[in-house]
Amino acid sequence: MVQLPTWLPAPEQVAIPVVVLLSLALVRRLDGPNGRWGQRLRSRFLLGVPWGTLVSVVGVLAVYLFVQQGWSHWRDPVTLPFSSWSYLYPVGWLLGPFSHTGPGHLVGNLTTTLAVAPLAEYFFGHFPTKRGENPFFSRTSNPWIRAFVIFPAGVALVGVATGLFSWGPIIGFSGVVFAFVGFALVRYPLMTVVAVSAQGAIRTVYLAMRDPVISGSASRSFGNPWWFGIAVQGHALGLLLGVLLGVVVLYRRRERVGALRLWTGAFVLGMSMTLWALWWYRGESTYVLYRGLGVVFVVALAGLTTVAATADRRPIFGDVSRQQVGLLALLLPLAIMVGVAVPVNLTTVDDGSVPGDGPGIEVEGYNVTYAENVPNQKVSAIDVSLFGETTDVTTSGVIVVEEDREIWTQAVSKGRLAFRGRARVRVGGVGWSEVVDVQRRGWSVLNGPTAYQVWLRGPDDDEWTHTFASDRAIAGPTLANRSVAVVPSEGEFDLHVTRNNSTVADAPIPAAGENVTLDGIRFEREGRKLFAAYDGTRVQVAARESYD
């Protein structure tokens, strides 16, 4: 078998674009011999190309590659300083809507943008809609300015609005993506459904081009529920902004769409794009999905959009027209969202808010530590209790605090660290980044909990810093009325033998292949397992924690 040089593309990577182009050429030959497709595109787009979409995609990609350092850390970009933490941290709300947590997040948003934004831009148009109007008569009607300035500027403004008025920290272009969907929806509802569906095809083609052949095997994995982390409030805000802008354009152009088509498109899109996934915290690692309430929300949003977009200029009473009522119906939920967002995003990180009792690692103003059962400052900033839920949420894991940037976040959860054993936390800012390593080690006792400890290591450190130790772990079985406990002790693990709740003997856990006798009980270490032998009885009492 001939091995191709690594710098040459695989045959499948060449075949995919060739087959796509040939297939499109065949369809064009069958369906458009007189060039109707090109004529329609050139009637709305400068040279038939959605330049504003391409400029927007390049801009978002540039933020990932050069601001977040995705060029040198493709799978591990800098994310912490590029979330919208607070109004007092402008870098966050300016760049958060255009930054991403990783390549999957980036590709998902950009492929959806490539699928939907051209339809929104087609509705916006590069040329005037009135016949006989000279497109170069003014700056706002000049097709070059509309394509390369006005549309991208509108995208940027909508992005900043999602950073300013979403509830709590957000990161990602998805708010703008939903604005594209809302803007296109009010004019081309069913085409918007098709465009959103095409996102999956575009993403699959991209992944196939990048990795034509992959292999996999069954393995354990750690993960939160799929709905955890979905910024539904940011998505809804973006959708409402897009619908509002689209309705304004419809009103100015005196265009209308069928109510049934629009409601159907809005409902299908809301359901398929998981706008119904309303969720909240319940405890440290439990999250509640309000699926029923979410469906009601999507149906109400579809009805609201339909009423606003199909309203005409006929008066309802006095000088108040249906269109004015329709605009008010859209502005009301937006006003409510802004009213909630402003106090939430004005919150700050308190002085001395670094949690935990153990030492942490400080890197250029960032404090990285490990703590358990501490209040989540960003979620609990405003104390609210409603419908049996509360914003008084605690968290456990690797915590990162940066007071100047108003950052307070759980960078790695306790559960994920317990599953992996190791983690990396990248901190940084514009033009720089550093990595803090995290390590957990522990012993699990038979029919009992796990005793564990956590260490941190900064970018310039040769040694690990011990930062956290759990409570002792007592094994379930007893030997001659004596209990066995594994106790974390200054970076090591000790064995304690107790009788009547009093420790009668203790010693460090022996190394592999060695043994120790405590109060007549012989403890033998075999690899990762620890056995206890007494009076002819031998049982396993503990095992070193293993990770995936």
Coordinates of C-alpha atoms in Angstrom, one line a residue:
M1 CA 0.0 0.0 0.0
V2 CA 1.4 3.4 -1.0
Q3 CA 1.5 6.0 1.8
L4 CA 0.8 9.5 0.6
P5 CA 3.0 12.3 2.0
T6 CA 1.3 14.1 4.9
W7 CA 1.2 17.4 3.0
L8 CA -0.9 15.9 0.1
P9 CA -4.7 15.7 0.5
A10 CA -6.4 12.3 0.7
P11 CA -8.4 11.1 -2.4
E12 CA -11.6 11.7 -0.5
Q13 CA -10.7 15.3 0.3
V14 CA -10.2 15.9 -3.5
A15 CA -13.3 14.0 -4.5
I16 CA -15.8 15.8 -2.2
P17 CA -15.5 19.3 -3.7
V18 CA -15.3 17.9 -7.2
V19 CA -18.5 15.8 -6.8
V20 CA -20.3 18.8 -5.1
L21 CA -19.4 21.1 -8.0
L22 CA -20.3 18.6 -10.7
S23 CA -23.6 17.9 -9.0
L24 CA -24.5 21.6 -8.8
A25 CA -23.5 22.0 -12.4
L26 CA -25.8 19.2 -13.4
V27 CA -28.7 20.7 -11.4
R28 CA -28.1 24.1 -13.0
R29 CA -28.1 22.5 -16.4
L30 CA -31.4 20.7 -15.8
D31 CA -33.2 23.6 -14.1
G32 CA -31.7 26.9 -15.2
P33 CA -30.5 26.9 -18.9
N34 CA -31.3 30.6 -19.2
G35 CA -29.3 31.6 -16.1
R36 CA -32.3 32.5 -13.9
W37 CA -30.4 31.7 -10.7
G38 CA -27.6 34.1 -11.6
Q39 CA -30.1 36.7 -12.6
R40 CA -31.9 36.5 -9.3
L41 CA -28.8 36.6 -7.3
R42 CA -27.4 39.5 -9.2
S43 CA -30.7 41.4 -8.8
R44 CA -30.1 41.4 -5.0
F45 CA -26.4 40.8 -4.5
L46 CA -23.5 42.8 -5.8
L47 CA -22.0 40.5 -8.5
G48 CA -24.3 37.8 -7.2
V49 CA -22.2 37.2 -4.0
P50 CA -23.4 37.6 -0.3
W51 CA -20.3 39.7 0.6
G52 CA -21.7 40.8 4.0
T53 CA -22.0 37.2 5.1
L54 CA -18.4 36.4 4.0
V55 CA -17.0 39.5 5.7
S56 CA -18.9 38.5 8.9
V57 CA -17.6 34.9 8.8
V58 CA -14.0 36.1 8.2
G59 CA -14.3 38.6 11.1
V60 CA -15.5 35.9 13.5
L61 CA -12.8 33.5 12.3
A62 CA -10.2 36.2 12.8
V63 CA -11.2 36.7 16.4
Y64 CA -10.8 33.0 17.1
L65 CA -7.5 32.6 15.3
F66 CA -5.7 35.8 16.4
V67 CA -7.5 37.3 19.4
Q68 CA -8.2 34.0 21.1
Q69 CA -5.0 32.5 19.9
G70 CA -6.8 29.7 18.0
W71 CA -4.0 29.8 15.4
S72 CA -1.5 28.3 17.9
H73 CA -4.0 26.6 20.2
W74 CA -6.8 25.4 17.9
R75 CA -8.4 23.1 20.4
D76 CA -7.7 25.1 23.5
P77 CA -8.2 28.9 22.8
V78 CA -8.2 31.6 25.4
T79 CA -11.9 32.0 26.5
L80 CA -12.0 33.4 30.0
P81 CA -11.3 37.1 29.2
F82 CA -13.6 37.0 26.2
S83 CA -16.9 36.4 27.8
S84 CA -19.4 39.1 28.7
W85 CA -18.8 39.1 32.4
S86 CA -19.9 42.6 33.4
Y87 CA -20.6 46.1 32.0
L88 CA -17.5 47.1 33.9
Y89 CA -15.4 44.9 31.6
P90 CA -15.9 46.3 28.1
V91 CA -13.6 43.8 26.4
G92 CA -15.9 41.0 27.5
W93 CA -19.2 42.4 26.1
L94 CA -17.5 43.7 23.0
L95 CA -15.7 40.4 22.1
G96 CA -17.8 37.8 23.8
P97 CA -20.4 37.6 21.1
F98 CA -17.7 36.9 18.5
S99 CA -15.5 34.5 20.5
H100 CA -15.9 30.7 21.0
T101 CA -15.1 28.0 23.5
G102 CA -13.5 25.7 21.0
P103 CA -13.4 24.4 17.4
G104 CA -16.8 22.6 17.6
H105 CA -18.5 25.7 18.9
L106 CA -16.9 27.8 16.2
V107 CA -17.7 25.4 13.3
G108 CA -21.3 25.0 14.5
N109 CA -22.0 28.7 14.5
L110 CA -20.1 29.5 11.2
T111 CA -21.7 26.7 9.3
T112 CA -25.2 27.9 10.4
T113 CA -24.1 31.4 9.4
L114 CA -23.1 30.2 6.0
A115 CA -26.5 28.5 5.6
V116 CA -28.8 31.2 6.9
A117 CA -27.0 34.6 6.7
P118 CA -27.1 34.7 2.8
L119 CA -30.9 34.4 3.0
A120 CA -31.0 37.3 5.5
E121 CA -28.7 39.3 3.3
Y122 CA -30.8 38.5 0.2
F123 CA -33.8 40.0 2.1
F124 CA -31.7 43.1 3.0
G125 CA -30.4 43.4 -0.5
H126 CA -27.5 45.3 -2.0
F127 CA -29.7 47.3 -4.4
P128 CA -32.7 49.5 -3.9
T129 CA -36.1 47.8 -4.1
K130 CA -37.8 50.7 -5.9
R131 CA -37.7 50.7 -9.7
G132 CA -35.8 53.5 -11.3
E133 CA -33.9 54.5 -8.2
N134 CA -30.2 55.1 -8.8
P135 CA -28.3 52.8 -6.4
F136 CA -25.4 55.2 -6.3
F137 CA -27.5 58.2 -5.4
S138 CA -26.7 58.0 -1.7
R139 CA -24.3 56.3 0.6
T140 CA -27.1 54.2 2.2
S141 CA -28.2 52.9 -1.2
N142 CA -24.7 52.3 -2.7
P143 CA -24.4 48.5 -3.2
W144 CA -20.7 48.5 -2.3
I145 CA -21.4 50.3 1.0
R146 CA -24.5 48.1 1.7
A147 CA -22.5 44.9 1.0
F148 CA -19.2 45.7 2.7
V149 CA -20.2 48.2 5.4
I150 CA -23.8 48.4 6.4
F151 CA -24.6 44.7 6.6
P152 CA -21.4 43.7 8.5
A153 CA -21.9 46.8 10.7
G154 CA -25.4 45.6 11.5
V155 CA -24.1 42.2 12.3
A156 CA -21.5 43.7 14.7
L157 CA -24.2 45.9 16.4
V158 CA -26.5 42.9 16.9
G159 CA -23.6 41.0 18.3
V160 CA -22.7 43.7 20.8
A161 CA -26.4 44.0 21.8
T162 CA -26.5 40.2 22.6
G163 CA -23.4 40.8 24.8
L164 CA -24.9 43.7 26.6
F165 CA -28.4 42.4 27.2
S166 CA -28.1 38.7 27.7
W167 CA -28.5 37.5 31.2
G168 CA -25.0 36.8 32.7
P169 CA -21.8 35.8 30.9
I170 CA -22.2 34.6 27.3
I171 CA -19.6 33.6 24.7
G172 CA -20.4 32.7 21.1
F173 CA -21.9 34.0 17.8
S174 CA -25.1 32.1 18.3
G175 CA -27.1 35.1 19.3
V176 CA -26.3 36.7 16.0
V177 CA -27.0 33.5 14.2
F178 CA -30.5 33.5 15.7
A179 CA -30.8 37.1 14.6
F180 CA -30.1 36.0 11.0
V181 CA -32.8 33.4 11.4
G182 CA -35.3 35.9 12.8
F183 CA -34.6 38.5 10.1
A184 CA -35.0 36.0 7.2
L185 CA -37.9 34.2 8.9
V186 CA -40.4 37.1 8.6
R187 CA -39.9 37.3 4.8
Y188 CA -39.0 33.7 3.8
P189 CA -40.3 31.5 6.5
L190 CA -40.1 28.1 4.7
M191 CA -36.9 28.9 3.0
T192 CA -35.4 29.7 6.4
V193 CA -36.4 26.3 7.7
V194 CA -34.6 24.7 4.7
A195 CA -31.6 26.9 5.2
V196 CA -31.3 25.9 8.9
S197 CA -31.7 22.3 7.9
A198 CA -28.8 22.7 5.4
Q199 CA -26.5 23.6 8.3
G200 CA -26.1 20.0 9.1
A201 CA -25.1 19.2 5.5
I202 CA -22.5 22.0 5.4
R203 CA -21.0 20.9 8.7
T204 CA -20.8 17.3 7.6
V205 CA -19.1 18.2 4.3
Y206 CA -16.6 20.4 6.3
L207 CA -15.8 17.5 8.7
A208 CA -15.5 15.0 5.9
M209 CA -13.1 17.3 4.1
R210 CA -11.0 17.7 7.3
D211 CA -11.1 14.0 8.4
P212 CA -12.3 11.7 5.6
V213 CA -11.9 8.6 7.7
I214 CA -12.3 8.3 11.4
S215 CA -12.3 5.3 13.8
G216 CA -13.8 5.0 17.3
S217 CA -14.4 2.5 20.0
A218 CA -16.7 2.2 23.0
S219 CA -15.5 4.2 26.0
R220 CA -16.7 5.8 29.1
S221 CA -17.1 9.6 29.1
F222 CA -18.1 12.3 31.5
G223 CA -20.6 14.9 30.4
N224 CA -23.3 17.2 31.7
P225 CA -26.8 17.0 30.3
W226 CA -26.9 18.1 26.7
W227 CA -29.0 21.2 27.6
F228 CA -26.5 22.5 30.2
G229 CA -24.7 25.5 28.8
I230 CA -27.3 26.4 26.1
A231 CA -27.6 30.2 26.3
V232 CA -31.4 30.2 25.6
Q233 CA -31.7 33.8 26.8
G234 CA -29.1 34.9 24.3
H235 CA -30.7 32.9 21.6
A236 CA -34.1 34.3 22.3
L237 CA -32.7 37.8 22.5
G238 CA -31.0 37.4 19.1
L239 CA -34.1 36.0 17.5
L240 CA -36.3 38.8 18.8
L241 CA -33.8 41.4 17.6
G242 CA -33.7 39.8 14.1
V243 CA -37.5 39.5 14.0
L244 CA -37.8 43.2 15.0
L245 CA -35.4 44.4 12.3
G246 CA -37.1 42.2 9.7
V247 CA -40.5 43.5 10.6
V248 CA -39.3 47.1 10.3
V249 CA -38.0 46.3 6.8
L250 CA -41.3 44.7 5.9
Y251 CA -43.3 47.7 7.1
R252 CA -41.1 50.1 5.1
R253 CA -41.3 48.1 1.9
R254 CA -45.0 47.3 2.5
E255 CA -44.5 43.6 2.1
R256 CA -46.4 40.8 3.8
V257 CA -46.2 37.0 4.1
G258 CA -48.9 34.5 4.8
A259 CA -49.7 34.1 8.5
L260 CA -49.9 30.3 8.3
R261 CA -46.5 30.0 6.5
L262 CA -44.9 32.3 9.0
W263 CA -46.3 30.7 12.1
T264 CA -45.3 27.2 10.8
G265 CA -41.8 28.3 10.0
A266 CA -41.4 30.1 13.4
F267 CA -42.7 27.0 15.3
V268 CA -40.6 24.5 13.4
L269 CA -37.4 26.6 13.7
G270 CA -38.0 27.2 17.4
M271 CA -38.4 23.5 18.0
S272 CA -35.6 22.3 15.8
M273 CA -33.1 24.9 17.1
T274 CA -33.9 23.9 20.7
L275 CA -35.2 27.3 21.7
W276 CA -37.5 25.3 24.0
A277 CA -34.6 24.1 26.2
L278 CA -35.3 26.3 29.2
W279 CA -33.1 25.1 32.1
W280 CA -31.8 26.0 35.5
Y281 CA -29.4 24.8 38.2
R282 CA -30.5 22.5 41.1
G283 CA -27.7 21.8 43.4
E284 CA -24.0 21.5 42.3
S285 CA -24.2 19.1 39.4
T286 CA -28.0 18.7 38.7
Y287 CA -29.8 20.8 36.1
V288 CA -33.5 20.9 35.5
L289 CA -35.0 21.1 31.9
Y290 CA -38.4 22.7 31.7
R291 CA -39.4 21.1 28.5
G292 CA -43.1 21.7 28.8
L293 CA -42.7 25.3 29.6
G294 CA -40.2 25.6 26.7
V295 CA -42.8 24.3 24.2
V296 CA -45.3 26.9 25.5
F297 CA -42.6 29.5 25.1
V298 CA -41.9 28.6 21.4
V299 CA -45.6 28.5 20.5
A300 CA -46.1 32.0 22.1
L301 CA -43.0 33.3 20.3
A302 CA -44.3 32.0 17.0
G303 CA -47.7 33.7 17.6
L304 CA -46.0 36.9 18.6
T305 CA -43.8 36.9 15.4
T306 CA -46.8 36.2 13.2
V307 CA -48.9 38.9 14.6
A308 CA -46.2 41.5 14.3
A309 CA -45.0 40.6 10.8
T310 CA -48.5 40.3 9.2
A311 CA -50.0 43.5 10.7
D312 CA -51.2 46.1 8.2
R313 CA -51.7 49.9 8.6
R314 CA -55.4 49.8 9.4
P315 CA -56.3 51.5 12.6
I316 CA -57.5 49.5 15.6
F317 CA -58.8 52.5 17.5
G318 CA -58.1 56.2 17.0
D319 CA -54.8 56.8 15.4
V320 CA -53.3 53.5 16.7
S321 CA -52.6 51.1 13.8
R322 CA -52.1 47.4 13.7
Q323 CA -48.5 47.8 12.8
Q324 CA -47.9 50.0 15.9
V325 CA -49.4 47.4 18.1
G326 CA -47.3 44.7 16.3
L327 CA -44.1 46.6 17.0
L328 CA -45.1 47.1 20.6
A329 CA -45.8 43.4 21.0
L330 CA -42.1 42.8 19.9
L331 CA -40.7 45.6 22.0
L332 CA -42.3 44.5 25.2
P333 CA -40.5 41.2 25.6
L334 CA -37.3 42.9 24.5
A335 CA -37.8 45.5 27.2
I336 CA -38.4 42.8 29.8
M337 CA -35.1 41.0 28.8
V338 CA -33.2 44.3 29.0
G339 CA -34.7 45.1 32.3
V340 CA -33.5 41.8 33.8
A341 CA -30.1 42.0 32.0
V342 CA -29.0 45.4 33.3
P343 CA -28.9 44.7 37.0
V344 CA -27.5 41.2 36.4
N345 CA -24.7 42.6 34.3
L346 CA -23.9 45.4 36.6
T347 CA -22.8 43.0 39.3
T348 CA -19.2 42.9 40.4
V349 CA -16.8 40.4 41.9
D350 CA -16.3 41.2 45.6
D351 CA -12.9 41.9 47.0
G352 CA -11.4 38.8 48.7
S353 CA -13.8 36.5 46.7
V354 CA -11.2 33.8 46.0
P355 CA -12.8 30.7 47.7
G356 CA -11.1 27.8 49.4
D357 CA -8.8 27.5 52.3
G358 CA -5.7 26.2 50.5
P359 CA -3.2 28.2 48.5
G360 CA -3.9 28.8 44.8
I361 CA -1.9 29.9 41.8
E362 CA -1.8 33.6 40.7
V363 CA -1.0 34.4 37.1
E364 CA -1.1 38.1 36.0
G365 CA -4.1 38.9 38.2
Y366 CA -5.9 35.6 37.7
N367 CA -6.4 33.5 40.9
V368 CA -6.8 29.7 40.2
T369 CA -7.8 27.5 43.1
Y370 CA -9.9 24.5 44.1
A371 CA -12.9 24.7 46.4
E372 CA -16.1 22.8 47.2
N373 CA -19.6 23.9 48.2
V374 CA -19.0 27.6 47.7
P375 CA -21.6 30.1 46.4
N376 CA -21.3 30.7 42.7
Q377 CA -20.9 34.5 42.7
K378 CA -22.1 35.0 39.1
V379 CA -25.3 32.9 39.5
S380 CA -26.0 34.1 43.0
A381 CA -25.2 37.8 42.4
I382 CA -28.9 38.6 42.7
D383 CA -30.8 36.5 45.2
V384 CA -34.1 35.4 43.7
S385 CA -36.5 32.5 44.5
L386 CA -39.2 31.7 42.1
F387 CA -41.4 28.6 41.5
G388 CA -39.4 26.5 43.9
E389 CA -36.0 27.4 42.3
T390 CA -33.4 29.8 43.5
T391 CA -30.3 31.7 42.3
D392 CA -28.5 30.7 45.5
V393 CA -26.4 28.1 43.8
T394 CA -23.2 26.5 45.1
T395 CA -20.4 25.0 43.1
S396 CA -17.4 22.7 43.4
G397 CA -14.3 22.4 41.3
V398 CA -11.5 24.5 39.9
I399 CA -12.4 28.2 40.4
V400 CA -10.9 31.1 38.5
V401 CA -11.3 34.6 39.8
E402 CA -10.0 37.9 38.2
E403 CA -11.4 40.9 40.0
D404 CA -10.3 43.5 37.4
R405 CA -12.1 41.6 34.6
E406 CA -15.1 40.8 36.9
I407 CA -14.4 37.1 36.3
W408 CA -15.7 34.4 38.7
T409 CA -16.2 31.0 37.2
Q410 CA -16.0 27.3 37.7
A411 CA -13.4 26.4 35.0
V412 CA -13.4 22.6 35.7
S413 CA -16.2 20.9 37.7
K414 CA -15.5 18.5 40.6
G415 CA -17.0 15.6 38.6
R416 CA -15.0 16.2 35.5
L417 CA -11.7 16.4 37.5
A418 CA -12.7 13.2 39.3
F419 CA -13.3 11.5 35.9
R420 CA -10.1 12.7 34.2
G421 CA -7.7 13.1 37.1
R422 CA -6.0 16.0 35.3
A423 CA -7.1 19.3 33.7
R424 CA -5.6 22.4 32.1
V425 CA -6.9 25.9 32.7
R426 CA -5.8 28.5 30.1
V427 CA -5.9 32.1 31.4
G428 CA -4.8 35.2 29.4
G429 CA -5.8 38.3 27.7
V430 CA -5.3 40.1 24.4
G431 CA -2.0 38.9 23.1
W432 CA -1.0 36.5 25.9
S433 CA -2.0 33.2 27.6
E434 CA -0.7 30.9 30.2
V435 CA -1.7 27.4 31.4
V436 CA -2.3 26.2 35.0
D437 CA -2.2 22.4 35.4
V438 CA -4.5 20.7 37.8
Q439 CA -4.1 17.2 39.2
R440 CA -6.2 15.0 41.5
R441 CA -5.2 11.8 43.3
G442 CA -7.3 9.7 45.7
W443 CA -8.2 6.4 47.3
S444 CA -11.7 4.8 47.2
V445 CA -12.6 2.6 50.1
L446 CA -14.8 -0.4 49.9
N447 CA -18.5 0.4 50.3
G448 CA -17.6 4.0 51.1
P449 CA -16.5 7.4 49.7
T450 CA -13.2 8.5 48.2
A451 CA -10.5 10.4 49.9
Y452 CA -8.7 12.7 47.5
Q453 CA -6.4 15.7 47.2
V454 CA -5.9 18.4 44.5
W455 CA -2.7 20.0 43.4
L456 CA -2.0 23.0 41.0
R457 CA 1.1 23.9 39.0
G458 CA 1.6 27.4 37.5
P459 CA 3.3 28.1 34.2
D460 CA 6.7 28.9 35.9
D461 CA 6.5 26.3 38.6
D462 CA 8.6 23.2 38.8
E463 CA 6.7 21.8 41.9
W464 CA 3.0 21.2 42.4
T465 CA 1.1 23.3 45.0
H466 CA -1.1 21.3 47.3
T467 CA -4.5 23.2 47.5
F468 CA -7.2 20.9 48.7
A469 CA -7.8 17.8 50.8
S470 CA -11.1 16.0 51.3
D471 CA -12.4 14.5 54.5
R472 CA -11.4 11.0 55.5
A473 CA -13.0 8.0 53.8
I474 CA -14.1 5.2 56.1
A475 CA -14.4 1.7 54.6
G476 CA -17.7 -0.2 55.1
P477 CA -16.3 -3.6 56.3
T478 CA -15.0 -3.9 59.9
L479 CA -12.4 -6.3 61.2
A480 CA -12.7 -7.4 64.8
N481 CA -14.8 -4.3 65.7
R482 CA -12.1 -2.0 64.1
S483 CA -12.7 0.3 61.2
V484 CA -10.3 1.3 58.5
A485 CA -10.1 4.9 57.1
V486 CA -8.0 6.5 54.4
V487 CA -7.0 10.0 55.5
P488 CA -5.5 12.7 53.3
S489 CA -2.4 14.1 55.0
E490 CA -0.2 17.0 53.6
G491 CA -0.1 15.5 50.1
E492 CA 0.1 11.9 51.3
F493 CA -2.5 9.3 52.3
D494 CA -2.5 7.6 55.7
L495 CA -4.2 4.6 57.0
H496 CA -6.1 5.0 60.3
V497 CA -7.4 2.0 62.3
T498 CA -10.1 3.1 64.7
R499 CA -12.0 1.5 67.6
N500 CA -14.9 3.1 69.3
N501 CA -14.4 6.3 67.2
S502 CA -10.8 6.6 68.4
T503 CA -7.7 6.1 66.3
V504 CA -5.6 3.3 67.8
A505 CA -2.9 3.1 65.0
D506 CA -1.9 4.9 61.8
A507 CA 0.7 4.8 59.1
P508 CA 1.2 5.9 55.5
I509 CA -0.3 3.7 52.9
P510 CA 2.4 1.3 51.9
A511 CA 4.1 1.4 48.5
A512 CA 3.2 -1.2 45.8
G513 CA 4.4 -4.6 46.9
E514 CA 5.0 -3.6 50.5
N515 CA 2.9 -4.0 53.7
V516 CA 2.4 -2.5 57.1
T517 CA 0.7 -3.9 60.3
L518 CA -1.5 -1.7 62.4
D519 CA -3.1 -3.0 65.7
G520 CA -2.7 -6.6 64.5
I521 CA -4.2 -6.0 61.0
R522 CA -1.8 -6.6 58.1
F523 CA -2.3 -4.2 55.2
E524 CA -0.9 -5.4 51.9
R525 CA -0.5 -3.3 48.8
E526 CA -0.8 -5.1 45.4
G527 CA -0.6 -2.5 42.6
R528 CA -3.5 -0.1 42.9
K529 CA -5.4 -2.3 45.5
L530 CA -5.0 -2.4 49.3
F531 CA -6.0 -5.6 51.2
A532 CA -6.4 -6.1 55.0
A533 CA -5.6 -9.5 56.6
Y534 CA -6.6 -10.6 60.1
D535 CA -6.9 -13.9 61.7
G536 CA -7.1 -15.8 58.4
T537 CA -9.5 -13.3 56.8
R538 CA -8.3 -11.2 53.9
V539 CA -10.5 -8.5 52.2
Q540 CA -9.9 -5.6 49.9
V541 CA -10.5 -2.3 51.8
A542 CA -9.4 0.3 49.3
A543 CA -8.2 1.0 45.7
R544 CA -6.3 3.9 44.2
E545 CA -8.6 6.1 42.2
S546 CA -8.4 5.5 38.5
Y547 CA -9.1 8.0 35.7
D548 CA -10.1 8.1 32.1

